[in-house]
mmCIF file of C-alpha atoms in Angstrom:
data_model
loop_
_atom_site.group_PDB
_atom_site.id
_atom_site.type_symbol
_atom_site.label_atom_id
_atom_site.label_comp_id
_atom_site.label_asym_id
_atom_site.label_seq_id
_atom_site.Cartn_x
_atom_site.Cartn_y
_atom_site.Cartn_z
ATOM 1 C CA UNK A 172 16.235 -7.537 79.249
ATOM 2 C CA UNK A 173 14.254 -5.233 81.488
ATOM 3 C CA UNK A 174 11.950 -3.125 79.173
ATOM 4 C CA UNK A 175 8.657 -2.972 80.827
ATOM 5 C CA UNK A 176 7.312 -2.712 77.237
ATOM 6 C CA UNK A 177 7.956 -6.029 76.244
ATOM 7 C CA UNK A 178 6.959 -7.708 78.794
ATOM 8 C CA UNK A 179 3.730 -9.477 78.339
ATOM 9 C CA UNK A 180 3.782 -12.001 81.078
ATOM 10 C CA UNK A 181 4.565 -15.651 80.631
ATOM 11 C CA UNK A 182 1.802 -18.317 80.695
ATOM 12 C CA UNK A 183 2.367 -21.528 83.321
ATOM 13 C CA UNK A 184 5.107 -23.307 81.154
ATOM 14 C CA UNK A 185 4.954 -26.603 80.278
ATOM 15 C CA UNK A 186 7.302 -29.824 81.026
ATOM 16 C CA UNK A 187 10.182 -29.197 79.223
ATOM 17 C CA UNK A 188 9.950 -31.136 75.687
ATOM 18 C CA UNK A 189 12.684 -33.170 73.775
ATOM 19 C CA UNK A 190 15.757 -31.044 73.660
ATOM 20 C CA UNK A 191 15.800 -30.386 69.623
ATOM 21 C CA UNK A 192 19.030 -28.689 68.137
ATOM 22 C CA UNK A 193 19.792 -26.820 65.535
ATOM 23 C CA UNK A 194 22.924 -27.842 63.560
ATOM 24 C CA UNK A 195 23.434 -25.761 60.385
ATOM 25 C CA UNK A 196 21.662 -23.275 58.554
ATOM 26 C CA UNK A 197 22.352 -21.920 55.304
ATOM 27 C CA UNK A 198 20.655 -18.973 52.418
ATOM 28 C CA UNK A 199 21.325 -19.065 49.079
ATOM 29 C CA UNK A 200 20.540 -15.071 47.877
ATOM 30 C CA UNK A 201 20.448 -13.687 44.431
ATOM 31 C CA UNK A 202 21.616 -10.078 43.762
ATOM 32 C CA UNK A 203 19.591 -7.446 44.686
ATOM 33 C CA UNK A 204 17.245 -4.952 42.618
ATOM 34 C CA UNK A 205 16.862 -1.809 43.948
ATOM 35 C CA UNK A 206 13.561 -0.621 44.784
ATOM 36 C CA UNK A 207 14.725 2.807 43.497
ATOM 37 C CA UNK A 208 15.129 1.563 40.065
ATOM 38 C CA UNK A 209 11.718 -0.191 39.827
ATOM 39 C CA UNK A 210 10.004 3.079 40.418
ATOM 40 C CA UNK A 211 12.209 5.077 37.612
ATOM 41 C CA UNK A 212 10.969 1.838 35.821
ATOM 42 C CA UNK A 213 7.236 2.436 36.176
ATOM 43 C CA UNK A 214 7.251 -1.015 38.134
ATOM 44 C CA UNK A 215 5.583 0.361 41.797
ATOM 45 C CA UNK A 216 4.611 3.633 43.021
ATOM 46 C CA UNK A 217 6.404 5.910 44.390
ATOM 47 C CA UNK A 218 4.619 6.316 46.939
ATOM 48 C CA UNK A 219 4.264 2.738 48.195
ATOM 49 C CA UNK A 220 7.714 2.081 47.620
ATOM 50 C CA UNK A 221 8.353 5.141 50.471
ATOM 51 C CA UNK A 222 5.448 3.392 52.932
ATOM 52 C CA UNK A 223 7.147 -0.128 52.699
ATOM 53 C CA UNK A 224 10.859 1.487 52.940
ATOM 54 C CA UNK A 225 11.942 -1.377 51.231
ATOM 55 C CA UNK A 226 15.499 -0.225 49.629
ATOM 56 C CA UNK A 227 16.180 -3.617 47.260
ATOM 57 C CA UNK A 228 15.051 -6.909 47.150
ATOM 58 C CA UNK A 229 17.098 -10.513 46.295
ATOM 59 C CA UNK A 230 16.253 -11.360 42.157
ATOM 60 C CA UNK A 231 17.015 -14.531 40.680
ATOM 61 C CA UNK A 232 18.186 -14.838 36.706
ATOM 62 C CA UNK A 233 17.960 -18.200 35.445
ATOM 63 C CA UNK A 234 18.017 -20.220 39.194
ATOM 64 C CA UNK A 235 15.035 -22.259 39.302
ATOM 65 C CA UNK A 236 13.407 -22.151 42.923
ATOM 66 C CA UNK A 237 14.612 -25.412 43.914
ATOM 67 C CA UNK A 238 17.947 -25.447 42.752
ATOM 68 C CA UNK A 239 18.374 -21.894 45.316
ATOM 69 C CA UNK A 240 16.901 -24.312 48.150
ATOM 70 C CA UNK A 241 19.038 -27.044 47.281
ATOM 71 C CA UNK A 242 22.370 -24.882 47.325
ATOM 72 C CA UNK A 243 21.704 -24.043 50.780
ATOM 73 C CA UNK A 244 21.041 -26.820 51.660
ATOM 74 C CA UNK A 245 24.169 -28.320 50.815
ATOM 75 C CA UNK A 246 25.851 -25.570 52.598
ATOM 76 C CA UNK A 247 23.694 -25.578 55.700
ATOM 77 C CA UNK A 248 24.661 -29.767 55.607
ATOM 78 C CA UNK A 249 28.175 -28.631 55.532
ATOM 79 C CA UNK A 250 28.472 -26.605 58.542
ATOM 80 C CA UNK A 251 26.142 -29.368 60.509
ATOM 81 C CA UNK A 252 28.813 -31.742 59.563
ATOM 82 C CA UNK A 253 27.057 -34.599 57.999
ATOM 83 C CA UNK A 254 24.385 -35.025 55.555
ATOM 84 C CA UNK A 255 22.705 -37.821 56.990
ATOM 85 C CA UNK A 256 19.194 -37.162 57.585
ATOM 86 C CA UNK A 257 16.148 -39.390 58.389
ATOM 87 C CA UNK A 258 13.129 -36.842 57.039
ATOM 88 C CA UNK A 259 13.700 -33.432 54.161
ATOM 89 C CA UNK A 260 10.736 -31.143 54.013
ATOM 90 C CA UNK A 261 10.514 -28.531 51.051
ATOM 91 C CA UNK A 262 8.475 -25.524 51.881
ATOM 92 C CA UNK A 263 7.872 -22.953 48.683
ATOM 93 C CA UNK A 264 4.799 -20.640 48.445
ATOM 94 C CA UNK A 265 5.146 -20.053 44.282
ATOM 95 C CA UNK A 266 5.498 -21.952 41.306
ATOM 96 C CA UNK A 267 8.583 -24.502 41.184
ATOM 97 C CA UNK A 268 9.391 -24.665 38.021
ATOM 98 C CA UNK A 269 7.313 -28.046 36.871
ATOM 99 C CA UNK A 270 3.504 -29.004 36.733
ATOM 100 C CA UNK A 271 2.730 -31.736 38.810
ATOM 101 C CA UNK A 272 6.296 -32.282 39.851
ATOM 102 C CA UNK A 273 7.908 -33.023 43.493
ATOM 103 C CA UNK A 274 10.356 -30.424 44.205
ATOM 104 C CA UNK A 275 11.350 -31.826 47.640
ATOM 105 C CA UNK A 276 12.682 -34.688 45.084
ATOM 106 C CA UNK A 277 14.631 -32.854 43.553
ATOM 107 C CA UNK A 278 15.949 -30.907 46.913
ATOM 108 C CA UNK A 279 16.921 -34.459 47.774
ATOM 109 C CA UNK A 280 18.778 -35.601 44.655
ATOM 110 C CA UNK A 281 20.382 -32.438 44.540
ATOM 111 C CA UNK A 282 21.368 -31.881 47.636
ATOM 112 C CA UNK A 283 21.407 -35.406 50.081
ATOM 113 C CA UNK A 284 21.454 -37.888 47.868
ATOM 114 C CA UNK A 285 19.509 -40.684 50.306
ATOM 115 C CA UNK A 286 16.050 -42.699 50.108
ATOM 116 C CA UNK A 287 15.091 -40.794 52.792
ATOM 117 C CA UNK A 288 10.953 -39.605 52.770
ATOM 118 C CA UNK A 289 11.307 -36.299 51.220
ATOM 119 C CA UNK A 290 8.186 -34.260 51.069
ATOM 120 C CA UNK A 291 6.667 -31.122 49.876
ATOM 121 C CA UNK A 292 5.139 -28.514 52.560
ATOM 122 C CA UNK A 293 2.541 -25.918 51.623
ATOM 123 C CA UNK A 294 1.187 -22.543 53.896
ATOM 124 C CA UNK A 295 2.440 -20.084 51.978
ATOM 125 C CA UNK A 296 4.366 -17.324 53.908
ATOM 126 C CA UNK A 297 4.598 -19.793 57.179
ATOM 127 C CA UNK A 298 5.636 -23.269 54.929
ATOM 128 C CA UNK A 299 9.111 -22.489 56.166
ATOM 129 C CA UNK A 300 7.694 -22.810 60.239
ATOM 130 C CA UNK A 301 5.331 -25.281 59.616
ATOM 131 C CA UNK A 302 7.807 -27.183 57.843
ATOM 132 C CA UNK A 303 10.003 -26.284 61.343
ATOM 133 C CA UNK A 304 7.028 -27.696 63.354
ATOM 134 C CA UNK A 305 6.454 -31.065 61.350
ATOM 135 C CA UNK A 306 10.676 -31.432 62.179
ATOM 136 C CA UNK A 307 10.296 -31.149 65.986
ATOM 137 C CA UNK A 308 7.845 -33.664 65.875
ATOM 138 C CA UNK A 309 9.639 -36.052 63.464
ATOM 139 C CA UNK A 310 12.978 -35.692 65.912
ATOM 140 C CA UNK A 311 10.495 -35.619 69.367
ATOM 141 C CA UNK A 312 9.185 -39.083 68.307
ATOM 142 C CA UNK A 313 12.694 -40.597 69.079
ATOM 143 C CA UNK A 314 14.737 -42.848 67.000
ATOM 144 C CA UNK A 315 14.304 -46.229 65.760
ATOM 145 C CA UNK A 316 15.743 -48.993 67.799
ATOM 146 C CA UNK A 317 19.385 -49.351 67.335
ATOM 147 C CA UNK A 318 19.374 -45.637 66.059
ATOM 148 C CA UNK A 319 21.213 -43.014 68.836
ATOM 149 C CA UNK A 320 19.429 -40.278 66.781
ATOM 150 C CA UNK A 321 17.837 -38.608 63.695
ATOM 151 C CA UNK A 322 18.216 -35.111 61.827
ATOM 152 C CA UNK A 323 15.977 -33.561 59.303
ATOM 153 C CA UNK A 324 16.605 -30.992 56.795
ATOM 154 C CA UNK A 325 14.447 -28.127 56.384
ATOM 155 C CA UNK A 326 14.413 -26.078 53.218
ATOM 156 C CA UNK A 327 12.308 -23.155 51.165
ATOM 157 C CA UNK A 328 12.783 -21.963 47.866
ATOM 158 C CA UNK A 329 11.122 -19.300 45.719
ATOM 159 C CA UNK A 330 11.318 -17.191 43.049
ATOM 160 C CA UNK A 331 8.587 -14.495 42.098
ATOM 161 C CA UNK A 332 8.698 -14.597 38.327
ATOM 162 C CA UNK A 333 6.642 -12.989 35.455
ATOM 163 C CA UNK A 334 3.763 -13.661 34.182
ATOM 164 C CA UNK A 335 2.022 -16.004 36.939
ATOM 165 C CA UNK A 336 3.545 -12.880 39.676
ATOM 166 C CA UNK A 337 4.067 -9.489 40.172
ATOM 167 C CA UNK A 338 7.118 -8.674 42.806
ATOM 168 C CA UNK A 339 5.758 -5.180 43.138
ATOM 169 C CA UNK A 340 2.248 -5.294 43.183
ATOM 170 C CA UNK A 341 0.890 -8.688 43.801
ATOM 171 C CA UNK A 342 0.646 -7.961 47.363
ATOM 172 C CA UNK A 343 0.682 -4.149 47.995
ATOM 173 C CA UNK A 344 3.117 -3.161 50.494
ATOM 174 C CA UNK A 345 5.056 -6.204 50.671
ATOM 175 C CA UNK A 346 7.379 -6.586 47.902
ATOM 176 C CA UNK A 347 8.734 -10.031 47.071
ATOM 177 C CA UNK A 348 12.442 -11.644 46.719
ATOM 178 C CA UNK A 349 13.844 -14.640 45.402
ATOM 179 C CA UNK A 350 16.486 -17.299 47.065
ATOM 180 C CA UNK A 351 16.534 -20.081 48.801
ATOM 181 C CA UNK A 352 17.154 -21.117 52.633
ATOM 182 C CA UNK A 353 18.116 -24.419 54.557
ATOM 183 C CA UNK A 354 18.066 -25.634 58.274
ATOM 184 C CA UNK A 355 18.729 -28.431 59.768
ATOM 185 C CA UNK A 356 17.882 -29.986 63.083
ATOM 186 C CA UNK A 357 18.711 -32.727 65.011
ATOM 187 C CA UNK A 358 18.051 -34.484 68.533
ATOM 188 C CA UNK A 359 21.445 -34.736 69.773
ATOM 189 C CA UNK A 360 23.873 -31.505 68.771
ATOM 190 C CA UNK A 361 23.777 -28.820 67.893
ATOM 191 C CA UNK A 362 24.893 -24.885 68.349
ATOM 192 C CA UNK A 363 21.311 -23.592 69.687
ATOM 193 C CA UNK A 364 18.112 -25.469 70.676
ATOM 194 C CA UNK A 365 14.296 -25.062 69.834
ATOM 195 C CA UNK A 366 13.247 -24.354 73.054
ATOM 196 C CA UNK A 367 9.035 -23.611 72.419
ATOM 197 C CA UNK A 368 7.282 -23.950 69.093
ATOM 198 C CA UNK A 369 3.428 -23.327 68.462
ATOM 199 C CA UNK A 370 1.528 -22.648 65.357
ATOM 200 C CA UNK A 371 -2.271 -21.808 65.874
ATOM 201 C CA UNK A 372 -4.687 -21.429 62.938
ATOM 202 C CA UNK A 373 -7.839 -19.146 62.063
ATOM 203 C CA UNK A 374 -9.376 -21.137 59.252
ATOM 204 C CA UNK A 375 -12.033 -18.501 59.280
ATOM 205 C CA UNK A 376 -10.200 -16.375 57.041
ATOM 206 C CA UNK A 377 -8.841 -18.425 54.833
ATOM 207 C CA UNK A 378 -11.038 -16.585 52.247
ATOM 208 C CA UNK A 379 -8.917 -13.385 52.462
ATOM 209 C CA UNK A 380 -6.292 -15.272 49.484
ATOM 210 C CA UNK A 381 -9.599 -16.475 47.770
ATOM 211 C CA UNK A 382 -12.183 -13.681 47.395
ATOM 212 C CA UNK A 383 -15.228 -13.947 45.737
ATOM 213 C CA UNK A 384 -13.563 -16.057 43.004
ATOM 214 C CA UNK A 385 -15.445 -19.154 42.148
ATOM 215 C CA UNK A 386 -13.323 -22.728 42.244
ATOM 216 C CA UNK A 387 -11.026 -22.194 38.814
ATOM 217 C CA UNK A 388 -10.367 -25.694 36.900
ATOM 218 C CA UNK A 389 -6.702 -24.720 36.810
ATOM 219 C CA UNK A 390 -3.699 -22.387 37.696
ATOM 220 C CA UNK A 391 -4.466 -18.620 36.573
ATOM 221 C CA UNK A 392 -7.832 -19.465 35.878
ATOM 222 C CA UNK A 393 -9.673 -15.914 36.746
ATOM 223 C CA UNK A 394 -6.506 -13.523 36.475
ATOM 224 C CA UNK A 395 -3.170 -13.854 34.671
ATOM 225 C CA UNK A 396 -1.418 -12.453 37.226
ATOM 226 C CA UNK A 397 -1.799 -13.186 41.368
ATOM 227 C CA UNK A 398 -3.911 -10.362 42.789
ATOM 228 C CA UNK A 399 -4.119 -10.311 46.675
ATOM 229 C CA UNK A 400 -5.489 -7.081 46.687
ATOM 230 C CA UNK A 401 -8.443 -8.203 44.583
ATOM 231 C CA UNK A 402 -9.288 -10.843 46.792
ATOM 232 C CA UNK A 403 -9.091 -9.041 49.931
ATOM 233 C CA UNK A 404 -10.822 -6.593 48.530
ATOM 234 C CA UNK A 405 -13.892 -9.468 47.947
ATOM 235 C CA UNK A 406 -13.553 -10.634 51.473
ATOM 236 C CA UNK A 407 -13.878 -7.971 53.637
ATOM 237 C CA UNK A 408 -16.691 -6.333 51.438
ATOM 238 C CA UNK A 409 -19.591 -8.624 53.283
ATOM 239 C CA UNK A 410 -17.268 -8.830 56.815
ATOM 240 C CA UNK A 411 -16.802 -6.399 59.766
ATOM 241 C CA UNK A 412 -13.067 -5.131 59.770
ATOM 242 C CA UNK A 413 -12.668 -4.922 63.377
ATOM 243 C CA UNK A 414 -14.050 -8.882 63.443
ATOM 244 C CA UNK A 415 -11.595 -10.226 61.092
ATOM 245 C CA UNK A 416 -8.774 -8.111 62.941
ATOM 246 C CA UNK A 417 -9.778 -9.663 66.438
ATOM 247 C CA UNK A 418 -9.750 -13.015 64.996
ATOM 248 C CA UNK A 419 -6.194 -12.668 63.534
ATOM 249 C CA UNK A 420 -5.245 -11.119 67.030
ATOM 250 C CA UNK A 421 -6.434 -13.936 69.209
ATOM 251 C CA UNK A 422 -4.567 -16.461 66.719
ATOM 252 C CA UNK A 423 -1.100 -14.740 66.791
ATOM 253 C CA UNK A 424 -1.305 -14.269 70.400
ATOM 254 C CA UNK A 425 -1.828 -17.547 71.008
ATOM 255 C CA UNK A 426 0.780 -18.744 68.714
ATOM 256 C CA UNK A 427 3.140 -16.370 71.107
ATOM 257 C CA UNK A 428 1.868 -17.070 74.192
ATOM 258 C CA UNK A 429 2.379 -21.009 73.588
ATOM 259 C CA UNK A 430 5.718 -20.670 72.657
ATOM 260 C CA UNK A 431 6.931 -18.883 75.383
ATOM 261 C CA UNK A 432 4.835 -20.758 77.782
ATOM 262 C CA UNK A 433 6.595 -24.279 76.584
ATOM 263 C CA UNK A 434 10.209 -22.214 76.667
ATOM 264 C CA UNK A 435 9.548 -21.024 80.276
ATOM 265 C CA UNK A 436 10.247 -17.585 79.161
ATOM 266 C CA UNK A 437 8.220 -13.968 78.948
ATOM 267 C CA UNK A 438 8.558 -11.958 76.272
ATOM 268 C CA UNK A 439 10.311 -9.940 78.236
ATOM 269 C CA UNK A 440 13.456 -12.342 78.218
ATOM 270 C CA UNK A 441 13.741 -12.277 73.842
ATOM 271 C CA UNK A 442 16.845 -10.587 72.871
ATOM 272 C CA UNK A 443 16.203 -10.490 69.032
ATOM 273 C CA UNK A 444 13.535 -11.262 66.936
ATOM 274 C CA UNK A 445 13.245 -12.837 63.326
ATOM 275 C CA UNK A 446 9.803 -11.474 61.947
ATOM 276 C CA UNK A 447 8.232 -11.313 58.089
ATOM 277 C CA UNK A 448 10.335 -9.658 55.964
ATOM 278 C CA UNK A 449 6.840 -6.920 55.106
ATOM 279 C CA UNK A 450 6.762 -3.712 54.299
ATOM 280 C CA UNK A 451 7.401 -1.670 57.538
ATOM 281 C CA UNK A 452 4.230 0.107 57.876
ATOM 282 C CA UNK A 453 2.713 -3.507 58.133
ATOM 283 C CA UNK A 454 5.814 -4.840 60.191
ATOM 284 C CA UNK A 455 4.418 -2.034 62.757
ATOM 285 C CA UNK A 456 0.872 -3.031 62.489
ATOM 286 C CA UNK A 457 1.046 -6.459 63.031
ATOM 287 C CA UNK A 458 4.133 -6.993 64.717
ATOM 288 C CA UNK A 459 6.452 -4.007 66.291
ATOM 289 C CA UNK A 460 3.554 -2.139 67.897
ATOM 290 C CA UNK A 461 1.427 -5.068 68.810
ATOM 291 C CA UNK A 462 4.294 -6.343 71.018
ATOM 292 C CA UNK A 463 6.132 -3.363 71.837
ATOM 293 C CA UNK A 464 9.277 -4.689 70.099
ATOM 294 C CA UNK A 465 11.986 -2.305 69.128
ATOM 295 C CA UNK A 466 12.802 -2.293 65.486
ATOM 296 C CA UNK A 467 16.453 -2.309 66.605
ATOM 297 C CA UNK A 468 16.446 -5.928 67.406
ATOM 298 C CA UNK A 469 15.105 -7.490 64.396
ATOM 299 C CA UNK A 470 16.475 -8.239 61.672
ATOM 300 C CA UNK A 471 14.644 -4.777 59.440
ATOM 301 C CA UNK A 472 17.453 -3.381 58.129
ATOM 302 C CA UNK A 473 19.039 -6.300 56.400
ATOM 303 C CA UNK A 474 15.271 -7.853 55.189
ATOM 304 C CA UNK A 475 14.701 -4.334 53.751
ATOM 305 C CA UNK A 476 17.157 -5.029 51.180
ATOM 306 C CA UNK A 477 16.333 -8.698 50.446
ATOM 307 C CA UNK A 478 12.641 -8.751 50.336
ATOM 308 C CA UNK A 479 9.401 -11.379 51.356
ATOM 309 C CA UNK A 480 11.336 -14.718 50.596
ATOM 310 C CA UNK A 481 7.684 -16.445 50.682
ATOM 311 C CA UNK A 482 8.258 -19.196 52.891
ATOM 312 C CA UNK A 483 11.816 -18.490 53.987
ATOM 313 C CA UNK A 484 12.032 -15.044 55.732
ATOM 314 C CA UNK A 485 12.583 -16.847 59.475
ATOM 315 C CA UNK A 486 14.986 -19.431 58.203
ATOM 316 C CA UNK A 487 17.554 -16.690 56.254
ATOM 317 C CA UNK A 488 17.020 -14.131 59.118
ATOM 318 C CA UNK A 489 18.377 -16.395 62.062
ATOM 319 C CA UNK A 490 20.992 -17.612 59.746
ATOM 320 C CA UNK A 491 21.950 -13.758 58.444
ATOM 321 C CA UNK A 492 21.982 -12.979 63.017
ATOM 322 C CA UNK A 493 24.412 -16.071 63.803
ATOM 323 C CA UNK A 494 26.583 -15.750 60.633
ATOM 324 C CA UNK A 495 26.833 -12.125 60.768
ATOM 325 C CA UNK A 496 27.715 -12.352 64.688
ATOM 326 C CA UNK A 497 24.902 -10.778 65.695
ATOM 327 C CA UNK A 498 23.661 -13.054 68.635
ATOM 328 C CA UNK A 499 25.796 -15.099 71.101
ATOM 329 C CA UNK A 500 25.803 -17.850 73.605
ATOM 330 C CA UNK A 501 22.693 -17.365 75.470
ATOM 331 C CA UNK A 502 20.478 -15.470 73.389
ATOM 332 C CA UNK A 503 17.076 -16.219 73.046
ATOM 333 C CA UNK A 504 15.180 -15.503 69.831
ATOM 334 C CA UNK A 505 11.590 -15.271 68.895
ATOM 335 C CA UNK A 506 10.885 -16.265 65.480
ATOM 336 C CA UNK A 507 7.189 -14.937 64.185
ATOM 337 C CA UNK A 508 5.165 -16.203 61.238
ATOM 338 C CA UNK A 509 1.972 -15.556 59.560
ATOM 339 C CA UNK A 510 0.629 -17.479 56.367
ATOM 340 C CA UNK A 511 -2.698 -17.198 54.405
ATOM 341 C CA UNK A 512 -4.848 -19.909 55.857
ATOM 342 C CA UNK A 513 -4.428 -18.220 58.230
ATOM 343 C CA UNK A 514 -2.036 -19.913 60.815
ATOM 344 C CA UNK A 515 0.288 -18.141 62.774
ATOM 345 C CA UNK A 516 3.578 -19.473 64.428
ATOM 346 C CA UNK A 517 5.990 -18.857 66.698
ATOM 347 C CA UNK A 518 9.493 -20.552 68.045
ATOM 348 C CA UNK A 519 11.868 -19.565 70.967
ATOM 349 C CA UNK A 520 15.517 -20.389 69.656
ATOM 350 C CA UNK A 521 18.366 -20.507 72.161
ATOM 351 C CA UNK A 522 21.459 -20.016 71.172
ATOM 352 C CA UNK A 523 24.402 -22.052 73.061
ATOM 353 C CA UNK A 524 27.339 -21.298 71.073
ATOM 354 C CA UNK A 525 28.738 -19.309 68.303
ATOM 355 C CA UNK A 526 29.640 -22.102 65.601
ATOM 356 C CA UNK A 527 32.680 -22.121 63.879
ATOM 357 C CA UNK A 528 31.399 -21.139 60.805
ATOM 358 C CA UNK A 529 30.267 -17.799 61.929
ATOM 359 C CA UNK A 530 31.476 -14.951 59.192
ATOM 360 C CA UNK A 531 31.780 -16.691 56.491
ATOM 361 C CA UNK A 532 30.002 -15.153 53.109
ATOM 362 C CA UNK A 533 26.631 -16.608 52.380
ATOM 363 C CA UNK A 534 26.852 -18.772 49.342
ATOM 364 C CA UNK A 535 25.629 -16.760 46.412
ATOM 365 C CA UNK A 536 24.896 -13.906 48.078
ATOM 366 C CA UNK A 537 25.794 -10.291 46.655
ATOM 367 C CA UNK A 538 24.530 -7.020 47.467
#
């Protein structure tokens, strides 16, 4: 690549880290509901549906959140070729299905079947990277004696149901879709390799997802339905705008400039990138022109038609480039995350060869 635009400089790199590959990855998508049909429904506005130009998004029937991660998980542990794995971590940013209930249990039962720790992953919109980051370090750490390696599955699951959540209004100008996604990494093979990883938080505006809303003694306590707007709304009210967006700023570029510091790479050097699956006027803002990054080489046009997947946009968008065909040997990728908290992340994926499974229909998945 040798757009001036992109390139932002790279940062003194790093020693190179543990080499940490990526074996399979799998989504498990619901049909989709076009965005068309939810305004002749009364469901958005017109108008916001034309400022997101969002044309459908992925909804689920009767699949429970967990049982979509679990199903690509089992397909992502198919094309890694084994199922042994020494850690699973289950990212989800909405309900599961069951009150105080481990769904990363039932990820495991469904879908491994070991005594393997299994555990649950929160961060909203960027549970599916910091469940990513936890994995690097789990694999990083080395095996135990007599071990030659380890590999950890990495899923998300969702599904944006009535009452608790609104799909087309909870979160103006994102709008929300179910399904479930499934990686899995290991430290010894592998068709691409994590090659830089960083997640930096702003804890200072954690607020933004709480408002002015006292401590509730339960789920749904001040609204029936989840209103991001609302709180917001409450948090900027008493802040300077131009604060919070500096703080944000400084946090994403550093997540960014970490990464591609520890891959030895400039922005320059990405040839795709795997960003939030938002509406586009807030893909611009916060991502396209920020970093000068051509809306050609993400992945827009297919996440416009499957929608916010809470935790798992990054996860199903390198999986819908490398099944798909859409990257090769050699490609670098920059995956980008934000989640309320705030924390920001950001990995540089190399690809080193097109697996065997490339072209094959995603399991569940219908247009």
């Amino acid at each position: 690549m040798t757009d001036t635009d992109l390139d932002a400089g790279a940062a003194p790199a790093r020693p190179p880290a543990a080499d940490i590959r990526i074996a399979g990855c799998a989504a498990w998508l619901p049909p989709r509901a076009a965005v068309a049909d939810a305004v002749a429904a009364g469901l958005c506005d017109q108008a916001l549906a034309e400022t997101t130009g969002m044309l459908s998004v992925a909804v689920a029937q009767d699949e429970p959140a967990p049982e979509m991660a679990a199903r690509a998980a089992r397909s992502a542990l198919g094309r890694s070729g084994s199922a042994d794995v020494s850690l699973i971590l289950h990212a989800s940013f909405f309900y599961q299905g069951h009150d105080l209930w481990a769904p990363a249990s039932y990820v495991q039962r469904a879908a491994v079947g070991n005594q393997c720790p299994a555990v649950e992953v929160g961060q909203v919109s960027n549970g599916g990277m910091a469940a990513l980051g936890l994995a690097v370090d789990h694999l990083r750490a080395g095996p135990p004696a007599g071990e030659t390696g380890r590999r950890v599955l990495v899923t998300t699951g969702d599904a944006f149901r009535a009452p608790g959540f609104d799909r087309w209004r909870s979160d103006s100008g994102t709008f929300y879709g179910d399904g479930g996604t499934a990686l899995v990494l290991s430290s010894t093979e592998g068709f691409a390799r994590v090659r830089g990883l960083a997640t930096v938080s702003a804890p200072e505006l954690e607020g933004m997802h709480r408002g002015d809303d006292p401590f509730g003694s339960g789920p749904f306590s001040h609204r029936p339905v989840v209103d991001l707007d609302a709180c917001k709304k409450d948090f900027l009210a008493g802040r300077r705008v131009t604060r919070v967006i500096a703080t944000s700023a400084a946090a994403q570029d550093a997540s960014v400039e970490r990464a591609l510091a520890e891959a030895g790479v400039a922005l320059a050097d990405i040839d795709r990138f795997v960003l939030p699956h938002m509406g586009r006027k807030r893909l611009r803002a916060g991502f396209l022109t920020r970093f000068g990054i051509p809306e050609e080489r993400t992945t827009w046009e297919w996440s416009r038609r499957v929608g916010h997947l809470g935790a798992g946009d990054q996860i199903a968008g390198f999986d819908r480039l490398v099944t798909s065909g859409g990257v090769g040997a050699g490609d670098l990728l920059l995956w980008m995350s934000v989640g309320a908290g705030f924390t920001y992340s950001c990995a540089v994926v190399e690809v080193l060869e097109r697996p065997a499974w490339v072209g094959e229909a995603e399991p569940g998945d219908a247009v």
